[in-house]
Coordinates of C-alpha atoms in Angstrom, one line a residue:
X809 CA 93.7 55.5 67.3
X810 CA 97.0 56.4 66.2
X811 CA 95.7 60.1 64.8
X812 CA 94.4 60.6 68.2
X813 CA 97.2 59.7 69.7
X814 CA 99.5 61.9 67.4
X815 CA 97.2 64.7 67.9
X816 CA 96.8 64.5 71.8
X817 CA 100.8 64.7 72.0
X818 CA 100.9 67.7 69.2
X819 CA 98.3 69.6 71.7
X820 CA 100.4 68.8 74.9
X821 CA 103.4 69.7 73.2
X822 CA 101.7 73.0 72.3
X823 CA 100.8 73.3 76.2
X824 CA 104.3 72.9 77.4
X825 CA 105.5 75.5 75.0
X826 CA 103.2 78.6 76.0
X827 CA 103.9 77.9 79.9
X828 CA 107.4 77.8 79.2
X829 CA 107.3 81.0 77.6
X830 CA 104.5 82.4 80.1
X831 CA 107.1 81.0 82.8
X832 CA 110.1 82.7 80.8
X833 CA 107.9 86.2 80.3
X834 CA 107.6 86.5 84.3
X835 CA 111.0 85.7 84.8
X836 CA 112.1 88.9 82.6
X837 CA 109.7 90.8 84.3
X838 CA 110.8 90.2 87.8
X839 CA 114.4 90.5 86.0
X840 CA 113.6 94.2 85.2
X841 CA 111.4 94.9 88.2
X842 CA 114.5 93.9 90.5
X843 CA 116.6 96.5 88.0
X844 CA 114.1 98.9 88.4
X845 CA 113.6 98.9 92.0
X846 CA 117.6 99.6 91.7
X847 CA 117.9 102.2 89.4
X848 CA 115.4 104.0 91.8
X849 CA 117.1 103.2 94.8
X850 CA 120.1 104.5 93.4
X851 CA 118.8 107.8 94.0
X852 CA 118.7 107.8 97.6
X853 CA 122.2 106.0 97.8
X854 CA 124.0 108.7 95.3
X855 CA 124.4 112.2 96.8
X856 CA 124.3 114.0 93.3
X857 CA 120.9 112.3 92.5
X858 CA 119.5 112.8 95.6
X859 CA 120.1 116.6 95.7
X860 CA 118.3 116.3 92.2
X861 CA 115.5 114.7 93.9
X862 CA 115.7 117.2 96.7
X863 CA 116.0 120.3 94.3
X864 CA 112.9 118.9 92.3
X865 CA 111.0 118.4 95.4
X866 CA 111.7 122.2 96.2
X867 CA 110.4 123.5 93.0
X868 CA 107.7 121.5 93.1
X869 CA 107.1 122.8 96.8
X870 CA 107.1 126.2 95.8
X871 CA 105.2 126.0 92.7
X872 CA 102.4 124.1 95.1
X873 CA 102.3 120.9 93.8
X874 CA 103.0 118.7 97.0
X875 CA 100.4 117.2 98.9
X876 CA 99.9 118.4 102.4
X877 CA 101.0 115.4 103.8
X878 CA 104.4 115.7 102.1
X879 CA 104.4 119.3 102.7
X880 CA 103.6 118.4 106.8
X881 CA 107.0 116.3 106.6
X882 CA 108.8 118.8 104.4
X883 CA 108.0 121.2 107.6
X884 CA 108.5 118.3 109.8
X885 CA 111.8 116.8 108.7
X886 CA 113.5 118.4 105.8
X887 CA 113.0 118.0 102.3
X888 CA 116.0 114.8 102.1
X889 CA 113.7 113.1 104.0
X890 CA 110.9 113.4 101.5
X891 CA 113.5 112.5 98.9
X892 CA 114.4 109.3 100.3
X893 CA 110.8 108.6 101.3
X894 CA 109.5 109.0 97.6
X895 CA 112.3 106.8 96.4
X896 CA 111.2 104.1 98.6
X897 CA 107.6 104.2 97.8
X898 CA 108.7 104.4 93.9
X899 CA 110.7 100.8 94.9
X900 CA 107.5 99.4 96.9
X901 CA 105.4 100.7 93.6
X902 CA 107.6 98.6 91.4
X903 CA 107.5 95.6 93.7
X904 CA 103.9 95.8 93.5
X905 CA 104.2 95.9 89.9
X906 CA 105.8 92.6 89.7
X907 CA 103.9 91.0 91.7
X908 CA 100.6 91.8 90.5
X909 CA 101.9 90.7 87.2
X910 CA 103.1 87.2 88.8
X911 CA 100.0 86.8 90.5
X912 CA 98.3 88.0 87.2
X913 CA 100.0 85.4 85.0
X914 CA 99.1 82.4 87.4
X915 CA 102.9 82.0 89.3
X916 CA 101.1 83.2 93.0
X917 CA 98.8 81.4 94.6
X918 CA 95.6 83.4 95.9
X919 CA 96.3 83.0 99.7
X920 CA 100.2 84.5 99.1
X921 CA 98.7 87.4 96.6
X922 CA 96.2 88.3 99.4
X923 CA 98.9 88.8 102.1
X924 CA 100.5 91.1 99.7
X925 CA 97.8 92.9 98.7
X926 CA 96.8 93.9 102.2
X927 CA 100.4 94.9 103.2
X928 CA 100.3 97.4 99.7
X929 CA 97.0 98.6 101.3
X930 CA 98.6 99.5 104.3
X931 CA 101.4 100.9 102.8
X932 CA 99.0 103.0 100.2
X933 CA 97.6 104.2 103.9
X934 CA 100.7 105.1 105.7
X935 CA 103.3 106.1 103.4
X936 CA 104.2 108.0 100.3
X937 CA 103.2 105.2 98.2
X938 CA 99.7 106.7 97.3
X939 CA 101.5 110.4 96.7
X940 CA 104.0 108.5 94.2
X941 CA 101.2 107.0 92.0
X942 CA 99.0 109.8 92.1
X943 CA 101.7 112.5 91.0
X944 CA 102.1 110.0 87.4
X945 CA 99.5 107.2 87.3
X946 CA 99.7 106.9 83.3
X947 CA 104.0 105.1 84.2
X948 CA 101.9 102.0 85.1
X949 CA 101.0 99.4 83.6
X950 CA 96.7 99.4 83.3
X951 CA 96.4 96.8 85.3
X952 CA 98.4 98.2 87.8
X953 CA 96.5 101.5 87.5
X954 CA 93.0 99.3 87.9
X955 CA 94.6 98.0 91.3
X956 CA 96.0 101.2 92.6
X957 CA 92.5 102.8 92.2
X958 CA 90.5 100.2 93.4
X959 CA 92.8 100.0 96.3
X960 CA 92.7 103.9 96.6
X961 CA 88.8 103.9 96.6
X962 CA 88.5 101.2 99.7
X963 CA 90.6 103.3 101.8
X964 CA 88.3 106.5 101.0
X965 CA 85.2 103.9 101.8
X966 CA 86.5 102.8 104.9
X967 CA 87.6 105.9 105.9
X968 CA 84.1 107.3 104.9
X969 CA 82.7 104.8 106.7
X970 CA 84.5 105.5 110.1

């Protein structure tokens, strides 16, 4: 009896290590996420960086290498307004990241992770979200890639389908 017993506690000791390194894992990654989302941001809030942005955004205009859609607000509302719009998708991307991995790694439930993944759907529909992760798809994590296109294919199905 006492083996078991020494042997039940060395297995529930072992449990409540790996989730509190599992818990302190996501913590780092929402950590760097909320970093990330900054760094990005920054470049909408600093002039210099956003005339990068802008001046990038021009080259690749002229070298053909926007979609139309960005190209029909280029024409639309100036390319600063693209800038800023691509920084915020690149922010929404990395918030997606983090979640996905949260929800991945058990710390979401299902009915919370559902609400989010509809809003990214929407937001892979309506704003430059789907532009951002299709101009570098290989920055993100697999998983993250796996989502995106699965996502991406259901809004081609349903549009299909309409």
């Amino acid at each position: 009896v006492g083996i078991f017993a020494l042997v039940g506690s060395l297995f529930f000791v072992g449990l409540q290590m790996k989730q509190a390194q599992e818990i302190a894992i996501a913590e780092q990654y929402q950590v760097r996420a909320i970093y990330g989302a900054e760094h990005v941001g920054s470049f909408a809030e600093n002039e210099h960086l956003l005339e990068i942005s802008v001046d990038e955004l021009n080259d690749a205009y002229e070298a053909g290498e926007l979609s139309d859609s960005l190209i029909k607000d280029y024409e639309s509302f100036g390319m600063e307004y693209v800038a800023v719009n691509i920084v915020e998708a690149s922010k929404g991307l990395v918030t997606l990241d983090n979640y996905y991995f949260q929800y991945q790694q058990g710390f979401m439930e299902e009915e919370a992770w559902a609400a989010f993944r509809y809003r990214f759907k929407a937001s892979f529909r309506e704003s430059y979200m789907k532009d951002v992760y299709l101009s570098d798809p290989l920055v993100w994590r697999k998983s993250l890639q796996d989502l995106c296109n699965e996502i991406l294919a259901e809004i081609v199905a349903e549009t299909e389908s309409s």
